[in-house]
Coordinates of C-alpha atoms in Angstrom, one line a residue:
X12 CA 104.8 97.2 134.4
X13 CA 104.1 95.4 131.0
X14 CA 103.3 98.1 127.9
X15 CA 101.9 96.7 124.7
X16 CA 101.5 98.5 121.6
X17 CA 99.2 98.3 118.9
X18 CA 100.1 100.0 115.5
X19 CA 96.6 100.3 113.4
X20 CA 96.3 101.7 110.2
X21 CA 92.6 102.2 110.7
X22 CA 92.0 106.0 109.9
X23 CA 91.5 105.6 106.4
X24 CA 91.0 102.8 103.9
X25 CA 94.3 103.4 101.7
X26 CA 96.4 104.0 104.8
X27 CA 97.1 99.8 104.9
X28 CA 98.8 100.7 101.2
X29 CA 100.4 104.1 102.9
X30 CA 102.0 102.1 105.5
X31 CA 104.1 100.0 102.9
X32 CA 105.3 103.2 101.1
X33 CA 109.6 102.6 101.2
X34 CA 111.0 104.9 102.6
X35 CA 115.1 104.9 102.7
X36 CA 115.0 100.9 101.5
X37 CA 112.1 99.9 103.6
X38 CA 108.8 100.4 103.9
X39 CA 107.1 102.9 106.5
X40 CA 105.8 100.1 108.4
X41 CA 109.2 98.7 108.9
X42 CA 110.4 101.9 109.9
X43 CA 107.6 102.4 112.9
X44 CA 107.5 99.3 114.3
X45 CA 111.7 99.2 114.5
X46 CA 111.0 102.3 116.3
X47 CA 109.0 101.5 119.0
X48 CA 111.0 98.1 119.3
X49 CA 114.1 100.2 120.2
X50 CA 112.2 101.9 123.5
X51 CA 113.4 99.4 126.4
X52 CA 110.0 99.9 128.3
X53 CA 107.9 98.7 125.3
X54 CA 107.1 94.7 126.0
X55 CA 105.1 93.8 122.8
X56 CA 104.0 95.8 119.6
X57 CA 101.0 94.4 117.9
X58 CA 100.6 95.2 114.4
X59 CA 96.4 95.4 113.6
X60 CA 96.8 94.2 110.0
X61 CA 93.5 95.1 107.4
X62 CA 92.9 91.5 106.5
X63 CA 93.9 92.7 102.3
X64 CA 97.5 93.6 103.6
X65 CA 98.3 91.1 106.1
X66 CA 100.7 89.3 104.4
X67 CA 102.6 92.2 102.8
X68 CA 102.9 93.3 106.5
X69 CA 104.1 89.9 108.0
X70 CA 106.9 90.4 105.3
X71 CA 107.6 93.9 105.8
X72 CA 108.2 92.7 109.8
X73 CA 109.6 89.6 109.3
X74 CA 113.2 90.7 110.0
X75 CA 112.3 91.6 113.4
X76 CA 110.4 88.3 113.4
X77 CA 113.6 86.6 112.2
X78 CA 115.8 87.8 115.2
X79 CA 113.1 86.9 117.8
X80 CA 111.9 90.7 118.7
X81 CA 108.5 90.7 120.3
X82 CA 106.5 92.0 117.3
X83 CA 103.3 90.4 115.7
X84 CA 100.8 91.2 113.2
X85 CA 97.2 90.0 113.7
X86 CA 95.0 90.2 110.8
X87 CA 92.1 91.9 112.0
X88 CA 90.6 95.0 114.0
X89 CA 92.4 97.0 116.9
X90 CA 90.4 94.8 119.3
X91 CA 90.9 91.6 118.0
X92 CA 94.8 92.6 118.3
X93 CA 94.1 93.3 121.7
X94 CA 92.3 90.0 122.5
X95 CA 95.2 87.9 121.4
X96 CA 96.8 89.0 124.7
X97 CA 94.2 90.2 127.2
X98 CA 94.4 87.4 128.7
X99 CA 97.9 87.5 130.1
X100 CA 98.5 91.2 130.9
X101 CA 99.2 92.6 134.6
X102 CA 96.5 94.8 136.0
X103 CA 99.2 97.8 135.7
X104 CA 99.4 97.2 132.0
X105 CA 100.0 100.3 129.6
X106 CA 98.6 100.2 126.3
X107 CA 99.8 102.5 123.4
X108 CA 97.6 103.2 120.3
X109 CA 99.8 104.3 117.5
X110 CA 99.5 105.0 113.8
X111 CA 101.4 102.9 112.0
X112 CA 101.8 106.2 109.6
X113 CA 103.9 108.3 112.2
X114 CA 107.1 106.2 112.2
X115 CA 109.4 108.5 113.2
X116 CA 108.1 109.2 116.5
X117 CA 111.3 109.8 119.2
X118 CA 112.0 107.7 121.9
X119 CA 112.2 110.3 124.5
X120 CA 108.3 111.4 123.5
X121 CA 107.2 107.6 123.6
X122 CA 108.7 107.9 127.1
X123 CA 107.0 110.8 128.0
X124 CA 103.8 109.3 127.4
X125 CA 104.6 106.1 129.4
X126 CA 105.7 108.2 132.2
X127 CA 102.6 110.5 132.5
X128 CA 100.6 107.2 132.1
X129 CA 98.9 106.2 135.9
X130 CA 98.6 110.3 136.9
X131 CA 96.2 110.1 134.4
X132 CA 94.2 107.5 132.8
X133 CA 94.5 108.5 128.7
X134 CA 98.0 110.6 128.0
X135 CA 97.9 112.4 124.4
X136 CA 100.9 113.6 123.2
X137 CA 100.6 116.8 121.5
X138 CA 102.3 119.9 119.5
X139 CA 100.7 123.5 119.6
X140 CA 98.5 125.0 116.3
X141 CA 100.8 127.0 114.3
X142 CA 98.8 127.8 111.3
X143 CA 95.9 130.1 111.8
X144 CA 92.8 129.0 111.8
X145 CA 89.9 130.3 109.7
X146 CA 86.2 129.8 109.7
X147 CA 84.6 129.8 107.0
X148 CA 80.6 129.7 105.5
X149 CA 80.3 127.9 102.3
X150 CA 82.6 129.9 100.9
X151 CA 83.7 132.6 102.5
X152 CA 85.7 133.4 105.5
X153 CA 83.6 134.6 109.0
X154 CA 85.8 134.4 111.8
X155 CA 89.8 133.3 112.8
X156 CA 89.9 130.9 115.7
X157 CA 91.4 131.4 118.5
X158 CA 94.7 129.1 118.9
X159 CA 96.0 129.3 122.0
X160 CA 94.2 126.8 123.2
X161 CA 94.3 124.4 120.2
X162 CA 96.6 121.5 120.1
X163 CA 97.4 119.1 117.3
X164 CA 97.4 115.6 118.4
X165 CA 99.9 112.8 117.9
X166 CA 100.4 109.1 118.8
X167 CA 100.9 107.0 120.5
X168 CA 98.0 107.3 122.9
X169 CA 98.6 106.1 126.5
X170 CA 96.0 104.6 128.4
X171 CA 95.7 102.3 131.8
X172 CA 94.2 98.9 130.7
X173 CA 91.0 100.0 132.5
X174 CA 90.8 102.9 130.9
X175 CA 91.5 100.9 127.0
X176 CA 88.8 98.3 127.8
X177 CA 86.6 101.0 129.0
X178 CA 87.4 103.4 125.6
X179 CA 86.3 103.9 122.3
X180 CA 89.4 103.9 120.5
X181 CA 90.9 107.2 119.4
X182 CA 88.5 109.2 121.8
X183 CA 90.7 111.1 124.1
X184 CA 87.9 113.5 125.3
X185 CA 89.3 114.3 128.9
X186 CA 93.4 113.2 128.1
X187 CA 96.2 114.4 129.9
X188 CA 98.7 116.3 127.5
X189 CA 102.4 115.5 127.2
X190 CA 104.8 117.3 124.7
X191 CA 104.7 115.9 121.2
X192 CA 107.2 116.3 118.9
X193 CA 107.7 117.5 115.0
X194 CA 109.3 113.8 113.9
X195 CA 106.0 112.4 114.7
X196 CA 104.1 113.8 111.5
X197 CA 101.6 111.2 109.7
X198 CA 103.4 110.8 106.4
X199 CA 101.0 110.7 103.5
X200 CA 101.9 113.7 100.6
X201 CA 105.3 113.4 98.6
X202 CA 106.2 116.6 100.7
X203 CA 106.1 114.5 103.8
X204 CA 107.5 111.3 102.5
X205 CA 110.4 113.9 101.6
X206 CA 111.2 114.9 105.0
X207 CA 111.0 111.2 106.2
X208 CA 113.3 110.0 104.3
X209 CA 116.2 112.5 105.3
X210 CA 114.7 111.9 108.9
X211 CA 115.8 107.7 108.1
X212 CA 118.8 109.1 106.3
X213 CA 120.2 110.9 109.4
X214 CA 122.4 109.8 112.3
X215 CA 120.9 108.2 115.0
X216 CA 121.8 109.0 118.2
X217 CA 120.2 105.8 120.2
X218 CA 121.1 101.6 118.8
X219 CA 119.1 101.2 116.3
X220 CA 117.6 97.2 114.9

């Protein structure tokens, strides 16, 4: 089976700047990428670079570059990544989606995905709502939502290549749910750059790069 991943900073407009953020020496980007690089199963990561940041990433990957690890950035859209190697994947190709912002995202979850991947088309992992939910009207509050049956979602996203070429990226409508895992939070307040840099800080348990 060949997997490919393809790190995007898409969501937002300053999340290209997020994703450069240091963190323990390096920048968040850095982090992710040598992350997903140290999962065995993962073939090729493909880092969807906005065209503004494209060379700050190329530097903030170059050391994995630099020992001949299969990473590359491609200046451009999550599709135009894509294209760069559609033409040479296997028909049993997994493709991962991930935000470039969750770099801490465990090995054992990335796994999880890859494994439910084929039983089902798109594979979300996710982590159950702890807050509760209010809804509000202008300014008030009119109801609590139930949360038993709401889910926050993570990354990556798992998907069959027919089911990637097929999708609208980011629409999971219809996913298959695997467990996700605190680790995996989208850093982007002080409060969470805070908790990812004693995450970097700690021992690691797997080889690292």
């Amino acid at each position: 089976m060949n997997v490919v991943v393809i790190v995007t900073v898409a969501h937002h407009a300053s999340d290209g700047e997020l994703a450069l953020t240091p963190v323990h020496g390096e920048a968040l980007l850095t982090h992710t990428v040598r992350g997903l690089l140290g999962v065995p199963e993962i073939d090729l990561v493909l880092v969807a670079a906005p065209q503004r940041c494209a060379s700050l990433f190329s530097e903030a990957l170059r050391v994995f570059e630099q020992r001949g690890l299969p990473c590359r950035v491609v200046p451009g859209s999550i599709r135009e990544a894509f294209a760069t190697v559609e033409p040479d994947l296997a028909r049993d190709t997994v493709v991962l989606l991930h935000d470039a912002l969750r770099a801490f995202i465990p090995a054992e979850t990335v796994r999880g995905v890859l494994n439910a991947v084929g039983d089902s088309p798109v594979v979300v992992p996710v982590l159950p709502m702890a807050d509760t939910v209010k809804v509000t009207d202008s300014s008030l509050i009119v109801g609590t939502e139930d949360r038993t049956r709401l889910r926050t979602a993570q990354t990556p996203i798992g998907y069959t290549l027919e089911a990637f070429l097929a999708a609208s990226p980011w629409d999971t409508t219809g996913a298959a749910l695997v467990d996700g895992h605190p680790d995996a939070m989208r850093v982007t307040t002080e409060f969470e750059l805070s908790l990812a840099e004693a995450i970097a800080a700690a021992p690691k348990n797997e080889e690292t790069l």
